Amino acid sequence: MRVLITGAAGFVGSHVADLLTEHGHETVQLDNLLPKAHGPQGTDRSVVVGDVRDAELVARLLRGVDVVCHQAAVVGHGLDPSDIPEYVLHNDYGTAVLLTEMYRAGVANLVLASSMVVYGEGRYRCPEHGPVRPPARTAGDLDRGRYEPPCPTCGGDLTPALVGEDAPIDPRSTYAATKAAQEHLASAWARQTGGAVWALRYHNVYGPRMPRDTPYAGVASLFRSSLHRGEPPTVLEDGHQLRDFVHVTDVALANVLAAGTPARQGALTPVNVCSGDPRTVLDLATELSRACAGPAPEVVGGARPGDVRHVVADPARARELLGFRAATPFAQGVAEFADAPLRAPVAG
């Protein structure tokens, strides 16, 4: 199988490229080495340095390709509304160019790197009203330390439940909106062309090669950077936010399985890529502090605009359709991450 990987020098993309190669597949690797992801040293990987928005280049790289693994994206929460054009140009316009050239080249199979951020808040139950969708948390509630979203009917406390792929899309940040738009574009493309798309909704990915010392990095990287400076990791809210932390090698495996498994033609099929073992953000900070022999986490309250409270993933569809099960236990993965190689500091 010949696979074009966009974003092949990045955190997830590099692991996908390595694992596809280990499985005997031929890879074509493309990356524009965006400074926010790669730092001043760039990469020593064998990649074509170029932009997925370059239609002529993409058309050339698609020759003889069987499937595309589209990892290229500007990632992160979206620090400021002025980031919107950059996110849209890279994530959505880039995807549009790629889809157009795939159609022209007759390449019908796409594995799209999507994200759990498309859900917004996860799934919740009210003891009295059953499954509900809570309203966005208000600044006033957050300032008062009320972090749990209330029931929209009675205002009572809710219990988080597993969020499946049938949950409504409700992005709460610039990055989330662009990932949702990628899914919509790929879904429309599949319907129009008869193509087949796996949308792999990554949950909180961590592991070797994460970028460090940048606000665009994931929380695990930020915690580790603090610990390596001898400082306690800073945990927002009360630390009880539930997430699913999944190791990057497991995410790479999900991509390899998806690349080799036909998706439904004429459709986009979303799949949670998760560990199935939800933990709190404070759990992550505490386990990492222990592994680094560093100071205990410091819970400071507050929240970033657009942050959600709980996203607890349902892993059932990935098992059923792809045969995917995450193999890296939480404690083992965090212990290994404590001294794993990370990317050099990047541009802010």
PDB file of N, CA and C in Angstrom, residues 114-193:
ATOM      1  N   SER A 114      -8.983  13.910  13.029  1.00  0.00           N
ATOM      2  CA  SER A 114      -9.926  14.818  13.666  1.00  0.00           C
ATOM      3  C   SER A 114      -9.631  14.858  15.162  1.00  0.00           C
ATOM      4  N   SER A 115     -10.569  15.313  15.958  1.00  0.00           N
ATOM      5  CA  SER A 115     -10.279  15.525  17.376  1.00  0.00           C
ATOM      6  C   SER A 115     -11.544  15.476  18.205  1.00  0.00           C
ATOM      7  N   MET A 116     -11.367  15.108  19.467  1.00  0.00           N
ATOM      8  CA  MET A 116     -12.476  15.132  20.410  1.00  0.00           C
ATOM      9  C   MET A 116     -13.001  16.539  20.659  1.00  0.00           C
ATOM     10  N   VAL A 117     -12.245  17.558  20.285  1.00  0.00           N
ATOM     11  CA  VAL A 117     -12.702  18.927  20.525  1.00  0.00           C
ATOM     12  C   VAL A 117     -13.942  19.269  19.722  1.00  0.00           C
ATOM     13  N   VAL A 118     -14.262  18.481  18.685  1.00  0.00           N
ATOM     14  CA  VAL A 118     -15.472  18.783  17.909  1.00  0.00           C
ATOM     15  C   VAL A 118     -16.734  18.600  18.744  1.00  0.00           C
ATOM     16  N   TYR A 119     -16.654  17.800  19.821  1.00  0.00           N
ATOM     17  CA  TYR A 119     -17.840  17.556  20.642  1.00  0.00           C
ATOM     18  C   TYR A 119     -18.201  18.743  21.524  1.00  0.00           C
ATOM     19  N   GLY A 120     -17.244  19.620  21.819  1.00  0.00           N
ATOM     20  CA  GLY A 120     -17.480  20.582  22.888  1.00  0.00           C
ATOM     21  C   GLY A 120     -17.539  19.815  24.195  1.00  0.00           C
ATOM     22  N   GLU A 121     -18.555  20.070  24.996  1.00  0.00           N
ATOM     23  CA  GLU A 121     -18.752  19.274  26.199  1.00  0.00           C
ATOM     24  C   GLU A 121     -19.066  17.828  25.821  1.00  0.00           C
ATOM     25  N   GLY A 122     -18.763  16.922  26.740  1.00  0.00           N
ATOM     26  CA  GLY A 122     -19.075  15.516  26.518  1.00  0.00           C
ATOM     27  C   GLY A 122     -20.547  15.228  26.762  1.00  0.00           C
ATOM     28  N   ARG A 123     -20.838  14.013  27.138  1.00  0.00           N
ATOM     29  CA  ARG A 123     -22.223  13.584  27.372  1.00  0.00           C
ATOM     30  C   ARG A 123     -22.491  13.600  28.880  1.00  0.00           C
ATOM     31  N   TYR A 124     -23.705  14.026  29.254  1.00  0.00           N
ATOM     32  CA  TYR A 124     -24.057  14.155  30.659  1.00  0.00           C
ATOM     33  C   TYR A 124     -25.452  13.584  30.912  1.00  0.00           C
ATOM     34  N   ARG A 125     -25.659  13.180  32.177  1.00  0.00           N
ATOM     35  CA  ARG A 125     -26.972  12.744  32.633  1.00  0.00           C
ATOM     36  C   ARG A 125     -27.353  13.535  33.875  1.00  0.00           C
ATOM     37  N   CYS A 126     -28.619  13.920  33.926  1.00  0.00           N
ATOM     38  CA  CYS A 126     -29.202  14.520  35.120  1.00  0.00           C
ATOM     39  C   CYS A 126     -29.988  13.437  35.856  1.00  0.00           C
ATOM     40  N   PRO A 127     -29.841  13.309  37.176  1.00  0.00           N
ATOM     41  CA  PRO A 127     -30.594  12.282  37.893  1.00  0.00           C
ATOM     42  C   PRO A 127     -32.094  12.377  37.675  1.00  0.00           C
ATOM     43  N   GLU A 128     -32.573  13.599  37.426  1.00  0.00           N
ATOM     44  CA  GLU A 128     -34.022  13.791  37.257  1.00  0.00           C
ATOM     45  C   GLU A 128     -34.450  13.805  35.797  1.00  0.00           C
ATOM     46  N   HIS A 129     -33.633  14.366  34.925  1.00  0.00           N
ATOM     47  CA  HIS A 129     -34.057  14.596  33.546  1.00  0.00           C
ATOM     48  C   HIS A 129     -33.354  13.723  32.516  1.00  0.00           C
ATOM     49  N   GLY A 130     -32.525  12.806  32.970  1.00  0.00           N
ATOM     50  CA  GLY A 130     -31.864  11.890  32.048  1.00  0.00           C
ATOM     51  C   GLY A 130     -30.782  12.563  31.227  1.00  0.00           C
ATOM     52  N   PRO A 131     -30.504  12.065  29.995  1.00  0.00           N
ATOM     53  CA  PRO A 131     -29.459  12.672  29.156  1.00  0.00           C
ATOM     54  C   PRO A 131     -29.797  14.116  28.805  1.00  0.00           C
ATOM     55  N   VAL A 132     -28.861  15.012  29.020  1.00  0.00           N
ATOM     56  CA  VAL A 132     -29.071  16.434  28.713  1.00  0.00           C
ATOM     57  C   VAL A 132     -27.814  17.002  28.092  1.00  0.00           C
ATOM     58  N   ARG A 133     -27.972  18.105  27.378  1.00  0.00           N
ATOM     59  CA  ARG A 133     -26.833  18.877  26.873  1.00  0.00           C
ATOM     60  C   ARG A 133     -26.767  20.171  27.660  1.00  0.00           C
ATOM     61  N   PRO A 134     -25.725  20.345  28.451  1.00  0.00           N
ATOM     62  CA  PRO A 134     -25.652  21.544  29.292  1.00  0.00           C
ATOM     63  C   PRO A 134     -25.319  22.780  28.467  1.00  0.00           C
ATOM     64  N   PRO A 135     -25.709  23.945  28.966  1.00  0.00           N
ATOM     65  CA  PRO A 135     -25.281  25.186  28.303  1.00  0.00           C
ATOM     66  C   PRO A 135     -23.794  25.422  28.546  1.00  0.00           C
ATOM     67  N   ALA A 136     -23.224  26.328  27.761  1.00  0.00           N
ATOM     68  CA  ALA A 136     -21.835  26.713  27.986  1.00  0.00           C
ATOM     69  C   ALA A 136     -21.690  27.301  29.386  1.00  0.00           C
ATOM     70  N   ARG A 137     -20.574  27.003  30.027  1.00  0.00           N
ATOM     71  CA  ARG A 137     -20.325  27.543  31.358  1.00  0.00           C
ATOM     72  C   ARG A 137     -20.102  29.048  31.277  1.00  0.00           C
ATOM     73  N   THR A 138     -20.636  29.767  32.241  1.00  0.00           N
ATOM     74  CA  THR A 138     -20.520  31.221  32.230  1.00  0.00           C
ATOM     75  C   THR A 138     -19.264  31.668  32.963  1.00  0.00           C
ATOM     76  N   ALA A 139     -18.789  32.852  32.602  1.00  0.00           N
ATOM     77  CA  ALA A 139     -17.627  33.418  33.292  1.00  0.00           C
ATOM     78  C   ALA A 139     -17.932  33.616  34.764  1.00  0.00           C
ATOM     79  N   GLY A 140     -19.171  33.989  35.083  1.00  0.00           N
ATOM     80  CA  GLY A 140     -19.535  34.185  36.477  1.00  0.00           C
ATOM     81  C   GLY A 140     -19.432  32.905  37.286  1.00  0.00           C
ATOM     82  N   ASP A 141     -19.935  31.784  36.725  1.00  0.00           N
ATOM     83  CA  ASP A 141     -19.838  30.501  37.426  1.00  0.00           C
ATOM     84  C   ASP A 141     -18.379  30.108  37.628  1.00  0.00           C
ATOM     85  N   LEU A 142     -17.563  30.280  36.597  1.00  0.00           N
ATOM     86  CA  LEU A 142     -16.151  29.917  36.707  1.00  0.00           C
ATOM     87  C   LEU A 142     -15.441  30.776  37.749  1.00  0.00           C
ATOM     88  N   ASP A 143     -15.756  32.063  37.779  1.00  0.00           N
ATOM     89  CA  ASP A 143     -15.146  32.951  38.766  1.00  0.00           C
ATOM     90  C   ASP A 143     -15.524  32.551  40.191  1.00  0.00           C
ATOM     91  N   ARG A 144     -16.748  32.008  40.339  1.00  0.00           N
ATOM     92  CA  ARG A 144     -17.202  31.579  41.662  1.00  0.00           C
ATOM     93  C   ARG A 144     -16.741  30.168  42.013  1.00  0.00           C
ATOM     94  N   GLY A 145     -16.015  29.534  41.096  1.00  0.00           N
ATOM     95  CA  GLY A 145     -15.542  28.187  41.367  1.00  0.00           C
ATOM     96  C   GLY A 145     -16.568  27.111  41.111  1.00  0.00           C
ATOM     97  N   ARG A 146     -17.646  27.437  40.379  1.00  0.00           N
ATOM     98  CA  ARG A 146     -18.598  26.410  39.969  1.00  0.00           C
ATOM     99  C   ARG A 146     -18.170  25.918  38.594  1.00  0.00           C
ATOM    100  N   TYR A 147     -17.487  24.793  38.569  1.00  0.00           N
ATOM    101  CA  TYR A 147     -16.908  24.300  37.333  1.00  0.00           C
ATOM    102  C   TYR A 147     -17.794  23.280  36.632  1.00  0.00           C
ATOM    103  N   GLU A 148     -18.640  22.585  37.388  1.00  0.00           N
ATOM    104  CA  GLU A 148     -19.508  21.587  36.767  1.00  0.00           C
ATOM    105  C   GLU A 148     -20.630  22.275  36.008  1.00  0.00           C
ATOM    106  N   PRO A 149     -20.884  21.863  34.757  1.00  0.00           N
ATOM    107  CA  PRO A 149     -22.003  22.466  34.026  1.00  0.00           C
ATOM    108  C   PRO A 149     -23.326  22.033  34.649  1.00  0.00           C
ATOM    109  N   PRO A 150     -24.303  22.942  34.755  1.00  0.00           N
ATOM    110  CA  PRO A 150     -25.579  22.602  35.384  1.00  0.00           C
ATOM    111  C   PRO A 150     -26.575  21.991  34.395  1.00  0.00           C
ATOM    112  N   CYS A 151     -27.540  21.286  34.924  1.00  0.00           N
ATOM    113  CA  CYS A 151     -28.652  20.810  34.099  1.00  0.00           C
ATOM    114  C   CYS A 151     -29.399  22.016  33.547  1.00  0.00           C
ATOM    115  N   PRO A 152     -29.695  22.052  32.246  1.00  0.00           N
ATOM    116  CA  PRO A 152     -30.375  23.228  31.685  1.00  0.00           C
ATOM    117  C   PRO A 152     -31.822  23.359  32.148  1.00  0.00           C
ATOM    118  N   THR A 153     -32.387  22.285  32.726  1.00  0.00           N
ATOM    119  CA  THR A 153     -33.779  22.330  33.174  1.00  0.00           C
ATOM    120  C   THR A 153     -33.900  22.677  34.650  1.00  0.00           C
ATOM    121  N   CYS A 154     -33.145  21.946  35.497  1.00  0.00           N
ATOM    122  CA  CYS A 154     -33.301  22.146  36.938  1.00  0.00           C
ATOM    123  C   CYS A 154     -32.116  22.849  37.585  1.00  0.00           C
ATOM    124  N   GLY A 155     -31.009  22.995  36.857  1.00  0.00           N
ATOM    125  CA  GLY A 155     -29.831  23.650  37.406  1.00  0.00           C
ATOM    126  C   GLY A 155     -29.025  22.775  38.328  1.00  0.00           C
ATOM    127  N   GLY A 156     -29.402  21.486  38.439  1.00  0.00           N
ATOM    128  CA  GLY A 156     -28.702  20.586  39.336  1.00  0.00           C
ATOM    129  C   GLY A 156     -27.429  20.035  38.749  1.00  0.00           C
ATOM    130  N   ASP A 157     -26.706  19.282  39.569  1.00  0.00           N
ATOM    131  CA  ASP A 157     -25.442  18.691  39.145  1.00  0.00           C
ATOM    132  C   ASP A 157     -25.674  17.552  38.161  1.00  0.00           C
ATOM    133  N   LEU A 158     -24.738  17.392  37.250  1.00  0.00           N
ATOM    134  CA  LEU A 158     -24.807  16.363  36.217  1.00  0.00           C
ATOM    135  C   LEU A 158     -23.707  15.333  36.423  1.00  0.00           C
ATOM    136  N   THR A 159     -23.915  14.151  35.858  1.00  0.00           N
ATOM    137  CA  THR A 159     -22.919  13.087  35.886  1.00  0.00           C
ATOM    138  C   THR A 159     -22.383  12.875  34.488  1.00  0.00           C
ATOM    139  N   PRO A 160     -21.053  12.919  34.280  1.00  0.00           N
ATOM    140  CA  PRO A 160     -20.525  12.686  32.924  1.00  0.00           C
ATOM    141  C   PRO A 160     -20.726  11.241  32.504  1.00  0.00           C
ATOM    142  N   ALA A 161     -20.978  11.047  31.206  1.00  0.00           N
ATOM    143  CA  ALA A 161     -21.186   9.721  30.632  1.00  0.00           C
ATOM    144  C   ALA A 161     -20.304   9.585  29.397  1.00  0.00           C
ATOM    145  N   LEU A 162     -20.213   8.380  28.859  1.00  0.00           N
ATOM    146  CA  LEU A 162     -19.396   8.150  27.673  1.00  0.00           C
ATOM    147  C   LEU A 162     -19.976   8.892  26.478  1.00  0.00           C
ATOM    148  N   VAL A 163     -19.100   9.586  25.759  1.00  0.00           N
ATOM    149  CA  VAL A 163     -19.541  10.297  24.564  1.00  0.00           C
ATOM    150  C   VAL A 163     -19.221   9.437  23.350  1.00  0.00           C
ATOM    151  N   GLY A 164     -20.264   9.097  22.611  1.00  0.00           N
ATOM    152  CA  GLY A 164     -20.105   8.313  21.397  1.00  0.00           C
ATOM    153  C   GLY A 164     -20.059   9.196  20.176  1.00  0.00           C
ATOM    154  N   GLU A 165     -19.774   8.571  19.044  1.00  0.00           N
ATOM    155  CA  GLU A 165     -19.585   9.333  17.814  1.00  0.00           C
ATOM    156  C   GLU A 165     -20.874   9.936  17.271  1.00  0.00           C
ATOM    157  N   ASP A 166     -22.019   9.517  17.825  1.00  0.00           N
ATOM    158  CA  ASP A 166     -23.288  10.085  17.388  1.00  0.00           C
ATOM    159  C   ASP A 166     -23.632  11.382  18.120  1.00  0.00           C
ATOM    160  N   ALA A 167     -22.787  11.813  19.043  1.00  0.00           N
ATOM    161  CA  ALA A 167     -23.034  13.058  19.773  1.00  0.00           C
ATOM    162  C   ALA A 167     -22.997  14.248  18.823  1.00  0.00           C
ATOM    163  N   PRO A 168     -23.797  15.266  19.085  1.00  0.00           N
ATOM    164  CA  PRO A 168     -23.772  16.459  18.222  1.00  0.00           C
ATOM    165  C   PRO A 168     -22.407  17.135  18.249  1.00  0.00           C
ATOM    166  N   ILE A 169     -22.057  17.756  17.132  1.00  0.00           N
ATOM    167  CA  ILE A 169     -20.833  18.545  17.057  1.00  0.00           C
ATOM    168  C   ILE A 169     -21.110  19.946  17.586  1.00  0.00           C
ATOM    169  N   ASP A 170     -20.261  20.407  18.504  1.00  0.00           N
ATOM    170  CA  ASP A 170     -20.486  21.710  19.141  1.00  0.00           C
ATOM    171  C   ASP A 170     -19.144  22.328  19.519  1.00  0.00           C
ATOM    172  N   PRO A 171     -18.332  22.755  18.538  1.00  0.00           N
ATOM    173  CA  PRO A 171     -16.985  23.255  18.834  1.00  0.00           C
ATOM    174  C   PRO A 171     -17.018  24.523  19.673  1.00  0.00           C
ATOM    175  N   ARG A 172     -16.018  24.618  20.594  1.00  0.00           N
ATOM    176  CA  ARG A 172     -15.972  25.755  21.517  1.00  0.00           C
ATOM    177  C   ARG A 172     -14.719  26.604  21.352  1.00  0.00           C
ATOM    178  N   SER A 173     -13.864  26.315  20.390  1.00  0.00           N
ATOM    179  CA  SER A 173     -12.644  27.085  20.179  1.00  0.00           C
ATOM    180  C   SER A 173     -12.379  27.195  18.678  1.00  0.00           C
ATOM    181  N   THR A 174     -11.461  28.076  18.326  1.00  0.00           N
ATOM    182  CA  THR A 174     -11.095  28.218  16.914  1.00  0.00           C
ATOM    183  C   THR A 174     -10.597  26.904  16.344  1.00  0.00           C
ATOM    184  N   TYR A 175      -9.684  26.249  17.054  1.00  0.00           N
ATOM    185  CA  TYR A 175      -9.160  24.968  16.583  1.00  0.00           C
ATOM    186  C   TYR A 175     -10.295  23.966  16.407  1.00  0.00           C
ATOM    187  N   ALA A 176     -11.175  23.875  17.395  1.00  0.00           N
ATOM    188  CA  ALA A 176     -12.289  22.932  17.312  1.00  0.00           C
ATOM    189  C   ALA A 176     -13.176  23.223  16.102  1.00  0.00           C
ATOM    190  N   ALA A 177     -13.427  24.505  15.851  1.00  0.00           N
ATOM    191  CA  ALA A 177     -14.273  24.862  14.705  1.00  0.00           C
ATOM    192  C   ALA A 177     -13.626  24.437  13.393  1.00  0.00           C
ATOM    193  N   THR A 178     -12.297  24.566  13.294  1.00  0.00           N
ATOM    194  CA  THR A 178     -11.641  24.170  12.046  1.00  0.00           C
ATOM    195  C   THR A 178     -11.613  22.655  11.886  1.00  0.00           C
ATOM    196  N   LYS A 179     -11.512  21.906  12.989  1.00  0.00           N
ATOM    197  CA  LYS A 179     -11.558  20.448  12.887  1.00  0.00           C
ATOM    198  C   LYS A 179     -12.961  19.982  12.493  1.00  0.00           C
ATOM    199  N   ALA A 180     -13.989  20.628  13.039  1.00  0.00           N
ATOM    200  CA  ALA A 180     -15.355  20.305  12.630  1.00  0.00           C
ATOM    201  C   ALA A 180     -15.558  20.610  11.141  1.00  0.00           C
ATOM    202  N   ALA A 181     -15.002  21.733  10.685  1.00  0.00           N
ATOM    203  CA  ALA A 181     -15.117  22.089   9.270  1.00  0.00           C
ATOM    204  C   ALA A 181     -14.397  21.073   8.387  1.00  0.00           C
ATOM    205  N   GLN A 182     -13.238  20.582   8.831  1.00  0.00           N
ATOM    206  CA  GLN A 182     -12.553  19.522   8.078  1.00  0.00           C
ATOM    207  C   GLN A 182     -13.468  18.311   7.900  1.00  0.00           C
ATOM    208  N   GLU A 183     -14.130  17.912   8.973  1.00  0.00           N
ATOM    209  CA  GLU A 183     -15.042  16.769   8.876  1.00  0.00           C
ATOM    210  C   GLU A 183     -16.173  17.054   7.891  1.00  0.00           C
ATOM    211  N   HIS A 184     -16.751  18.244   7.954  1.00  0.00           N
ATOM    212  CA  HIS A 184     -17.846  18.580   7.043  1.00  0.00           C
ATOM    213  C   HIS A 184     -17.375  18.580   5.585  1.00  0.00           C
ATOM    214  N   LEU A 185     -16.200  19.147   5.342  1.00  0.00           N
ATOM    215  CA  LEU A 185     -15.663  19.155   3.981  1.00  0.00           C
ATOM    216  C   LEU A 185     -15.417  17.736   3.474  1.00  0.00           C
ATOM    217  N   ALA A 186     -14.818  16.900   4.319  1.00  0.00           N
ATOM    218  CA  ALA A 186     -14.519  15.527   3.911  1.00  0.00           C
ATOM    219  C   ALA A 186     -15.793  14.715   3.717  1.00  0.00           C
ATOM    220  N   SER A 187     -16.804  14.976   4.538  1.00  0.00           N
ATOM    221  CA  SER A 187     -18.082  14.280   4.394  1.00  0.00           C
ATOM    222  C   SER A 187     -18.758  14.655   3.076  1.00  0.00           C
ATOM    223  N   ALA A 188     -18.753  15.953   2.759  1.00  0.00           N
ATOM    224  CA  ALA A 188     -19.352  16.392   1.484  1.00  0.00           C
ATOM    225  C   ALA A 188     -18.589  15.806   0.303  1.00  0.00           C
ATOM    226  N   TRP A 189     -17.260  15.802   0.393  1.00  0.00           N
ATOM    227  CA  TRP A 189     -16.423  15.215  -0.666  1.00  0.00           C
ATOM    228  C   TRP A 189     -16.755  13.743  -0.869  1.00  0.00           C
ATOM    229  N   ALA A 190     -16.911  13.007   0.228  1.00  0.00           N
ATOM    230  CA  ALA A 190     -17.225  11.578   0.120  1.00  0.00           C
ATOM    231  C   ALA A 190     -18.573  11.368  -0.547  1.00  0.00           C
ATOM    232  N   ARG A 191     -19.555  12.142  -0.181  1.00  0.00           N
ATOM    233  CA  ARG A 191     -20.885  12.017  -0.795  1.00  0.00           C
ATOM    234  C   ARG A 191     -20.847  12.336  -2.290  1.00  0.00           C
ATOM    235  N   GLN A 192     -20.076  13.352  -2.664  1.00  0.00           N
ATOM    236  CA  GLN A 192     -20.032  13.780  -4.055  1.00  0.00           C
ATOM    237  C   GLN A 192     -19.209  12.853  -4.940  1.00  0.00           C
ATOM    238  N   THR A 193     -18.206  12.197  -4.350  1.00  0.00           N
ATOM    239  CA  THR A 193     -17.265  11.424  -5.157  1.00  0.00           C
ATOM    240  C   THR A 193     -17.366   9.914  -4.966  1.00  0.00           C
TER     241      THR A 193
END
